[in-house]
CSV table of C-alpha atoms and ligand atoms in Angstrom, one decimal:
chain,number,residue,atom,x,y,z
A,22,UNK,CA,47.0,2.8,7.1
A,23,UNK,CA,43.2,3.2,7.1
A,24,UNK,CA,41.4,3.5,10.5
A,25,UNK,CA,38.4,1.3,11.1
A,26,UNK,CA,35.5,3.5,12.1
A,27,UNK,CA,33.6,2.7,15.3
A,28,UNK,CA,29.9,1.7,15.1
A,29,UNK,CA,27.3,3.9,16.7
A,30,UNK,CA,26.3,1.0,19.0
A,31,UNK,CA,29.9,0.9,20.3
A,32,UNK,CA,29.9,4.5,21.5
A,33,UNK,CA,28.6,5.6,25.0
A,34,UNK,CA,25.6,7.3,23.4
A,35,UNK,CA,22.8,8.6,25.7
A,36,UNK,CA,20.4,5.7,26.2
A,37,UNK,CA,17.4,7.9,25.1
A,38,UNK,CA,19.1,8.6,21.7
A,39,UNK,CA,19.7,4.9,20.9
A,40,UNK,CA,17.8,3.8,17.9
A,41,UNK,CA,16.7,7.3,17.0
A,42,UNK,CA,16.8,8.4,13.3
A,43,UNK,CA,18.3,11.8,12.3
A,44,UNK,CA,16.4,14.3,10.2
A,45,UNK,CA,17.0,13.0,6.7
A,46,UNK,CA,15.2,14.6,3.8
A,47,UNK,CA,17.2,13.4,0.8
A,48,UNK,CA,19.4,16.0,-0.7
A,49,UNK,CA,20.0,15.0,-4.3
A,50,UNK,CA,21.2,17.2,-7.2
A,51,UNK,CA,18.1,16.7,-9.4
A,52,UNK,CA,16.9,19.4,-11.8
A,53,UNK,CA,13.5,19.8,-10.1
A,54,UNK,CA,13.8,19.8,-6.3
A,55,UNK,CA,10.4,20.1,-4.7
A,56,UNK,CA,10.9,18.2,-1.5
A,57,UNK,CA,11.7,20.6,1.4
A,58,UNK,CA,9.2,23.4,0.9
A,59,UNK,CA,11.7,26.0,-0.1
A,60,UNK,CA,10.8,29.1,-2.2
A,61,UNK,CA,12.4,27.9,-5.4
A,62,UNK,CA,12.5,31.4,-6.9
A,63,UNK,CA,16.0,32.9,-6.6
A,64,UNK,CA,16.6,36.1,-4.7
A,65,UNK,CA,16.3,39.0,-7.3
A,66,UNK,CA,19.7,40.3,-8.4
A,67,UNK,CA,19.4,43.9,-7.1
A,68,UNK,CA,18.4,42.5,-3.6
A,69,UNK,CA,21.3,40.0,-3.8
A,70,UNK,CA,23.7,42.9,-4.6
A,71,UNK,CA,22.4,44.9,-1.6
A,72,UNK,CA,22.8,41.9,0.7
A,73,UNK,CA,26.3,41.4,-0.6
A,74,UNK,CA,27.3,45.0,0.2
A,75,UNK,CA,26.0,44.6,3.7
A,76,UNK,CA,27.9,41.3,4.2
A,77,UNK,CA,31.1,42.9,2.8
A,78,UNK,CA,30.8,45.7,5.3
A,79,UNK,CA,30.3,43.3,8.2
A,80,UNK,CA,33.3,41.3,7.0
A,81,UNK,CA,35.5,44.3,7.9
A,82,UNK,CA,34.7,43.8,11.6
A,83,UNK,CA,34.7,40.1,11.6
A,84,UNK,CA,37.8,40.0,13.8
A,85,UNK,CA,35.4,41.0,16.6
A,86,UNK,CA,32.4,39.1,18.0
A,87,UNK,CA,29.1,40.2,16.6
A,88,UNK,CA,26.3,42.1,18.5
A,89,UNK,CA,25.2,39.3,20.9
A,90,UNK,CA,21.8,40.9,21.1
A,91,UNK,CA,21.4,41.3,17.3
A,92,UNK,CA,19.7,44.5,17.9
A,93,UNK,CA,19.3,45.8,14.4
A,94,UNK,CA,17.9,42.5,13.2
A,95,UNK,CA,15.4,42.3,16.1
A,96,UNK,CA,14.2,45.8,15.2
A,97,UNK,CA,13.9,44.7,11.6
A,98,UNK,CA,11.7,41.7,12.5
A,99,UNK,CA,9.6,43.8,14.9
A,100,UNK,CA,8.9,46.3,12.0
A,101,UNK,CA,8.2,43.5,9.6
A,102,UNK,CA,5.8,41.8,11.9
A,103,UNK,CA,3.9,45.0,12.9
A,104,UNK,CA,1.1,44.5,15.5
A,105,UNK,CA,2.9,47.1,17.6
A,106,UNK,CA,5.7,44.7,18.5
A,107,UNK,CA,9.0,46.0,19.7
A,108,UNK,CA,12.5,44.4,19.6
A,109,UNK,CA,12.1,43.4,23.3
A,110,UNK,CA,9.5,40.9,22.1
A,111,UNK,CA,11.6,39.4,19.3
A,112,UNK,CA,14.1,36.6,19.3
A,113,UNK,CA,16.0,35.0,16.4
A,114,UNK,CA,18.4,32.1,15.7
A,115,UNK,CA,19.9,30.0,12.9
A,116,UNK,CA,16.6,28.8,11.4
A,117,UNK,CA,13.4,28.4,13.3
A,118,UNK,CA,14.6,24.9,14.1
A,119,UNK,CA,17.1,26.6,16.5
A,120,UNK,CA,14.5,29.0,17.8
A,121,UNK,CA,12.3,25.9,18.6
A,122,UNK,CA,15.4,24.2,20.2
A,123,UNK,CA,16.0,27.3,22.4
A,124,UNK,CA,12.3,27.1,23.6
A,125,UNK,CA,12.6,23.4,24.4
A,126,UNK,CA,15.9,23.9,26.1
A,127,UNK,CA,14.4,26.5,28.4
A,128,UNK,CA,11.0,25.0,28.9
A,129,UNK,CA,11.2,21.2,28.3
A,130,UNK,CA,14.1,19.0,29.4
A,131,UNK,CA,14.2,15.8,31.5
A,132,UNK,CA,11.0,14.8,33.3
A,133,UNK,CA,8.9,17.1,31.1
A,134,UNK,CA,6.7,16.6,28.0
A,135,UNK,CA,6.2,18.3,24.7
A,136,UNK,CA,3.0,17.8,22.7
A,137,UNK,CA,1.8,18.2,19.1
A,138,UNK,CA,-1.1,17.0,17.0
A,139,UNK,CA,0.3,14.3,14.6
A,140,UNK,CA,1.0,14.1,11.8
A,141,UNK,CA,3.0,17.3,12.2
A,142,UNK,CA,6.5,18.7,11.7
A,143,UNK,CA,9.0,15.8,12.0
A,144,UNK,CA,11.6,17.9,13.9
A,145,UNK,CA,9.3,18.6,16.9
A,146,UNK,CA,9.9,15.1,18.4
A,147,UNK,CA,13.6,15.1,17.6
A,148,UNK,CA,14.2,18.5,19.1
A,149,UNK,CA,12.1,17.5,22.1
A,150,UNK,CA,14.0,14.3,22.8
A,151,UNK,CA,17.3,16.1,22.2
A,152,UNK,CA,16.6,18.0,25.5
A,153,UNK,CA,15.7,14.8,27.3
A,154,UNK,CA,12.0,15.5,27.3
A,155,UNK,CA,9.2,13.1,26.3
A,156,UNK,CA,7.3,13.6,23.0
A,157,UNK,CA,3.5,13.0,23.2
A,158,UNK,CA,1.6,12.9,19.9
A,159,UNK,CA,-2.1,13.9,19.9
A,160,UNK,CA,-4.5,13.1,17.1
A,161,UNK,CA,-6.4,15.0,14.3
A,162,UNK,CA,-9.6,14.3,12.4
A,163,UNK,CA,-9.3,12.2,9.2
A,164,UNK,CA,-9.1,15.4,7.2
A,165,UNK,CA,-6.2,16.5,9.6
A,166,UNK,CA,-8.2,19.4,11.1
A,167,UNK,CA,-8.2,20.1,14.9
A,168,UNK,CA,-11.3,21.3,16.8
A,169,UNK,CA,-11.0,23.6,19.8
A,170,UNK,CA,-12.8,21.4,22.4
A,171,UNK,CA,-11.1,18.2,21.4
A,172,UNK,CA,-7.7,20.0,21.2
A,173,UNK,CA,-8.1,21.4,24.7
A,174,UNK,CA,-9.2,18.0,26.1
A,175,UNK,CA,-6.1,16.3,24.6
A,176,UNK,CA,-3.7,18.9,25.9
A,177,UNK,CA,-5.3,18.9,29.4
A,178,UNK,CA,-4.9,15.1,29.4
A,179,UNK,CA,-1.2,15.1,28.3
A,180,UNK,CA,-0.2,17.9,30.8
A,181,UNK,CA,2.7,19.1,28.6
A,182,UNK,CA,5.3,21.8,29.4
A,183,UNK,CA,5.3,22.8,25.8
A,184,UNK,CA,2.6,22.5,23.1
A,185,UNK,CA,3.3,22.9,19.4
A,186,UNK,CA,0.5,24.2,17.1
A,187,UNK,CA,1.8,24.2,13.5
A,188,UNK,CA,-0.3,26.8,11.7
A,189,UNK,CA,-0.8,25.9,8.9
A,190,UNK,CA,0.4,22.4,9.5
A,191,UNK,CA,3.4,20.6,7.9
A,192,UNK,CA,3.2,18.0,6.3
A,193,UNK,CA,-0.6,18.2,5.7
A,194,UNK,CA,-1.0,21.9,4.8
A,195,UNK,CA,-4.0,22.2,7.1
A,196,UNK,CA,-5.1,25.6,8.4
A,197,UNK,CA,-5.6,26.0,12.2
A,198,UNK,CA,-8.2,28.3,13.7
A,199,UNK,CA,-7.2,30.9,16.3
A,200,UNK,CA,-10.1,29.5,18.4
A,201,UNK,CA,-7.9,26.3,18.7
A,202,UNK,CA,-5.0,28.4,19.9
A,203,UNK,CA,-7.2,30.2,22.5
A,204,UNK,CA,-8.7,26.9,23.7
A,205,UNK,CA,-5.3,25.2,24.0
A,206,UNK,CA,-3.8,28.1,25.9
A,207,UNK,CA,-6.6,28.0,28.4
A,208,UNK,CA,-6.1,24.2,28.8
A,209,UNK,CA,-2.5,24.3,29.9
A,210,UNK,CA,0.0,26.1,32.1
A,211,UNK,CA,2.7,25.3,29.7
A,212,UNK,CA,4.3,27.3,26.8
A,213,UNK,CA,2.1,27.3,23.6
A,214,UNK,CA,4.1,27.7,20.4
A,215,UNK,CA,2.2,28.6,17.2
A,216,UNK,CA,4.6,27.7,14.4
A,217,UNK,CA,3.7,30.0,11.5
A,218,UNK,CA,6.5,28.9,9.2
A,219,UNK,CA,4.1,29.0,6.3
A,220,UNK,CA,1.8,31.8,7.4
A,221,UNK,CA,2.6,34.1,4.4
A,222,UNK,CA,1.0,31.6,2.1
A,223,UNK,CA,-2.3,31.7,3.9
A,224,UNK,CA,-5.1,33.9,2.5
A,225,UNK,CA,-4.0,37.5,3.0
A,226,UNK,CA,-7.0,38.5,5.2
A,227,UNK,CA,-6.3,35.7,7.7
A,228,UNK,CA,-5.4,36.8,11.3
A,229,UNK,CA,-2.0,35.7,12.6
A,230,UNK,CA,-1.7,34.3,16.2
A,231,UNK,CA,0.4,37.5,16.7
A,232,UNK,CA,-2.9,39.1,17.4
A,233,UNK,CA,-3.4,36.9,20.5
A,234,UNK,CA,-0.1,37.8,22.1
A,235,UNK,CA,-1.3,40.7,24.3
A,236,UNK,CA,-2.1,39.3,27.8
A,237,UNK,CA,-0.8,35.8,27.0
A,238,UNK,CA,2.7,35.6,28.4
A,239,UNK,CA,3.1,31.9,27.7
A,240,UNK,CA,2.2,32.2,24.0
A,241,UNK,CA,4.9,32.2,21.3
A,242,UNK,CA,4.6,32.8,17.6
A,243,UNK,CA,7.5,31.5,15.5
A,244,UNK,CA,8.3,32.4,11.9
A,245,UNK,CA,11.1,31.7,9.4
A,246,UNK,CA,12.8,33.4,6.5
A,247,UNK,CA,13.3,29.9,4.9
A,248,UNK,CA,10.0,29.7,3.1
A,249,UNK,CA,8.1,32.7,1.7
A,250,UNK,CA,11.2,34.8,2.2
A,251,UNK,CA,13.4,32.8,-0.1
A,252,UNK,CA,16.3,32.7,2.4
A,253,UNK,CA,16.6,29.1,3.5
A,254,UNK,CA,20.3,28.9,2.9
A,255,UNK,CA,21.0,31.8,5.2
A,256,UNK,CA,19.4,30.0,8.2
A,257,UNK,CA,17.3,32.6,9.9
A,258,UNK,CA,14.2,32.0,12.0
A,259,UNK,CA,12.6,34.2,14.6
A,260,UNK,CA,9.7,34.5,17.1
A,261,UNK,CA,7.6,37.0,19.0
A,262,UNK,CA,6.6,36.6,22.6
A,263,UNK,CA,6.6,38.4,26.0
A,264,UNK,CA,9.9,40.0,26.9
A,265,UNK,CA,10.2,37.8,30.0
A,266,UNK,CA,9.9,34.7,27.9
A,267,UNK,CA,12.7,36.0,25.7
A,268,UNK,CA,14.9,36.4,28.8
A,269,UNK,CA,14.5,32.7,29.4
A,270,UNK,CA,16.0,32.0,26.0
A,271,UNK,CA,19.1,34.0,26.8
A,272,UNK,CA,19.8,31.3,29.4
A,273,UNK,CA,20.2,28.6,26.8
A,274,UNK,CA,21.5,30.2,23.6
A,275,UNK,CA,25.2,30.0,22.8
A,276,UNK,CA,27.0,33.3,23.1
A,277,UNK,CA,27.0,35.1,19.7
A,278,UNK,CA,24.9,32.4,18.2
A,279,UNK,CA,24.0,34.6,15.2
A,280,UNK,CA,27.1,35.4,13.2
A,281,UNK,CA,27.9,39.0,12.1
A,282,UNK,CA,27.4,37.8,8.5
A,283,UNK,CA,24.0,36.2,9.2
A,284,UNK,CA,22.9,39.4,11.0
A,285,UNK,CA,24.0,41.6,8.2
A,286,UNK,CA,22.5,39.5,5.4
A,287,UNK,CA,19.1,39.1,7.2
A,288,UNK,CA,18.9,42.7,8.2
A,289,UNK,CA,19.6,43.8,4.6
A,290,UNK,CA,17.1,41.2,3.2
A,291,UNK,CA,14.4,42.5,5.5
A,292,UNK,CA,14.7,46.0,4.1
A,293,UNK,CA,13.6,44.4,0.8
A,294,UNK,CA,10.7,42.4,2.3
A,295,UNK,CA,8.1,43.3,-0.3
A,296,UNK,CA,10.4,42.2,-3.1
A,297,UNK,CA,11.5,39.1,-1.3
A,298,UNK,CA,7.8,38.2,-0.7
A,299,UNK,CA,6.9,39.1,-4.3
A,300,UNK,CA,6.6,35.5,-5.5
A,301,UNK,CA,4.2,34.4,-2.8
A,302,UNK,CA,1.0,34.9,-4.9
A,303,UNK,CA,2.6,33.2,-7.9
A,304,UNK,CA,3.5,30.2,-5.6
A,305,UNK,CA,0.0,30.1,-4.2
A,306,UNK,CA,-1.2,30.0,-7.8
A,307,UNK,CA,1.0,27.0,-8.6
A,308,UNK,CA,-0.2,25.3,-5.3
A,309,UNK,CA,-3.8,25.6,-6.6
A,310,UNK,CA,-2.8,24.3,-10.0
A,311,UNK,CA,-1.2,21.3,-8.3
A,312,UNK,CA,-4.3,20.6,-6.3
A,313,UNK,CA,-6.6,20.8,-9.3
A,314,UNK,CA,-4.4,18.7,-11.5
A,315,UNK,CA,-3.5,15.9,-9.1
A,316,UNK,CA,-7.3,15.7,-8.4
A,317,UNK,CA,-8.0,15.4,-12.1
A,318,UNK,CA,-5.4,12.6,-12.2
A,319,UNK,CA,-7.4,10.7,-9.6
A,320,UNK,CA,-5.5,11.6,-6.5
A,321,UNK,CA,-6.9,13.3,-3.4
A,322,UNK,CA,-5.2,16.6,-2.5
A,323,UNK,CA,-5.7,18.0,1.0
A,324,UNK,CA,-6.6,21.6,1.6
A,325,UNK,CA,-3.4,23.6,1.9
A,326,UNK,CA,-2.6,27.1,3.1
A,327,UNK,CA,1.1,26.5,2.6
A,328,UNK,CA,3.5,26.3,-0.3
A,329,UNK,CA,3.0,22.5,-0.7
A,330,UNK,CA,0.3,20.0,-1.3
A,331,UNK,CA,-0.1,16.6,0.4
A,332,UNK,CA,-2.0,14.2,-1.8
A,333,UNK,CA,-3.5,10.8,-1.1
A,334,UNK,CA,-4.7,7.9,-3.2
A,335,UNK,CA,-1.1,6.9,-4.1
A,336,UNK,CA,-1.1,3.1,-4.3
A,337,UNK,CA,2.6,2.7,-3.7
A,338,UNK,CA,4.3,6.0,-2.5
A,339,UNK,CA,7.8,4.6,-2.6
A,340,UNK,CA,7.4,3.4,-6.3
A,341,UNK,CA,5.8,6.7,-7.4
A,342,UNK,CA,8.5,8.7,-5.5
A,343,UNK,CA,11.2,6.6,-7.3
A,344,UNK,CA,9.5,7.0,-10.8
A,345,UNK,CA,9.5,10.8,-10.3
A,346,UNK,CA,13.1,10.7,-9.1
A,347,UNK,CA,14.1,8.8,-12.2
A,348,UNK,CA,12.6,11.6,-14.3
A,349,UNK,CA,14.6,14.2,-12.4
A,350,UNK,CA,11.8,15.3,-10.0
A,351,UNK,CA,12.4,15.1,-6.2
A,352,UNK,CA,9.3,15.2,-3.9
A,353,UNK,CA,8.8,13.9,-0.4
A,354,UNK,CA,7.5,10.7,1.0
A,355,UNK,CA,6.5,11.9,4.5
A,356,UNK,CA,5.7,8.4,5.8
A,357,UNK,CA,1.9,8.8,5.7
A,358,UNK,CA,0.4,5.7,4.0
A,359,UNK,CA,-0.7,6.2,0.4
A,360,UNK,CA,0.4,9.9,0.4
A,361,UNK,CA,3.2,12.0,-1.1
A,362,UNK,CA,4.0,15.7,-0.6
A,363,UNK,CA,5.2,18.2,-3.2
A,364,UNK,CA,6.3,21.8,-2.9
A,365,UNK,CA,4.8,24.4,-5.3
A,366,UNK,CA,7.8,25.5,-7.4
A,367,UNK,CA,8.1,27.9,-10.3
A,368,UNK,CA,5.6,27.4,-13.2
A,369,UNK,CA,8.2,25.3,-15.1
A,370,UNK,CA,9.1,23.1,-12.1
A,371,UNK,CA,5.5,22.6,-11.3
A,372,UNK,CA,4.8,21.6,-14.9
A,373,UNK,CA,7.7,19.2,-14.8
A,374,UNK,CA,6.3,17.6,-11.7
A,375,UNK,CA,2.7,17.4,-13.0
A,376,UNK,CA,3.9,15.9,-16.4
A,377,UNK,CA,6.0,13.4,-14.6
A,378,UNK,CA,3.2,12.4,-12.3
A,379,UNK,CA,0.8,12.0,-15.2
A,380,UNK,CA,3.3,9.7,-17.0
A,381,UNK,CA,3.6,7.5,-13.9
A,382,UNK,CA,0.1,6.3,-14.6
A,383,UNK,CA,-2.9,5.4,-12.6
A,384,UNK,CA,-3.4,6.1,-9.0
A,385,UNK,CA,-5.3,2.9,-8.5
B,409,PMP,N1,8.6,24.7,11.2
B,409,PMP,C1,8.0,24.1,10.2
B,409,PMP,C2,6.6,23.8,10.3
B,409,PMP,C3,8.8,23.7,9.1
B,409,PMP,O1,8.2,23.0,8.1
B,409,PMP,C4,10.2,24.0,9.0
B,409,PMP,C5,11.0,23.6,7.8
B,409,PMP,N2,10.7,22.5,7.1
B,409,PMP,C6,10.7,24.7,10.1
B,409,PMP,C7,9.9,25.0,11.2
B,409,PMP,C8,12.2,25.0,10.2
B,409,PMP,O2,12.6,25.8,9.2
B,409,PMP,P1,14.0,26.6,9.4
B,409,PMP,O3,14.8,26.0,10.4
B,409,PMP,O4,14.6,26.6,8.0
B,409,PMP,O5,13.5,28.0,9.7
């Protein structure tokens, strides 16, 4: 006998979650998937072999709980990040989404606010509301940039417990100056998170917000292995901050939140950082090719320091998205009027996207 499933409305769901939509980037088995800003180049075989050996070794002790402090992995991240950082200043979790959730659980929560300049990463409001805090969206200029004085004024006005500065910004690709980070930090007593998920795709001589950490105990720089590092499926994100701030995160994480297999895989992958990051310049090249070609097709690409391009001038984004889908190319409608976003893939994937877009016809 089949059981009739209840409807969400019938369940005693928290009032503040009623009517909310879950994160929902479509996952479709299309030949060319350029919709969630992954690194579409596979992990090189020799690196994959080494990771597999490390995972196999960890599996022998899997009857025991893993190192709750993931010491070797934190040391690996500290070495990778440089800037004189030590493992006491590093935290990690299952994707930077979980890292951000830990920060919000510790520093947001009921009666508090989190703030970001919209449009920005769609998970910030969801993670914020998940802790019972209120999300406040600030504004950007029409080209999606943020200026220091205006940013500071907006933050002072909102009086948030947590500020998100996405640098460079998703879904627009826009760079963010360190002068904005400095100005925002001065304008709040709250935690300032600089989300550098895409930082490896910025020009190589750009300074990271990591350089601003000394003397700023409320500043956090978060990173991920999901993008440049080609490790999205392993779910590993991390951050650097003052050791006291990291102690706060120990209050909210689940015991043993990083599995022994995740720790082993990520630590092994980090030993191959230069190889894992070897495709970054190639991806940046494809990003530039996308910008130039969509512009030639009559669209308006926005400046991007990431591995994706947001382009405007799309008369009917839903129709263009569907036409590309029907040709086996998955990109993202991020809900910005007349815009679509595409990830820079391999040369072949990028060609498939550009050819499909050209065949869709005029942008008028
Ligand atoms: N921050 C930003 C700006 C992102 O775009 C993403 C992924 N789309 C994340 C964080 C989270 O990535 P992950 O959980 O895979 O580390």
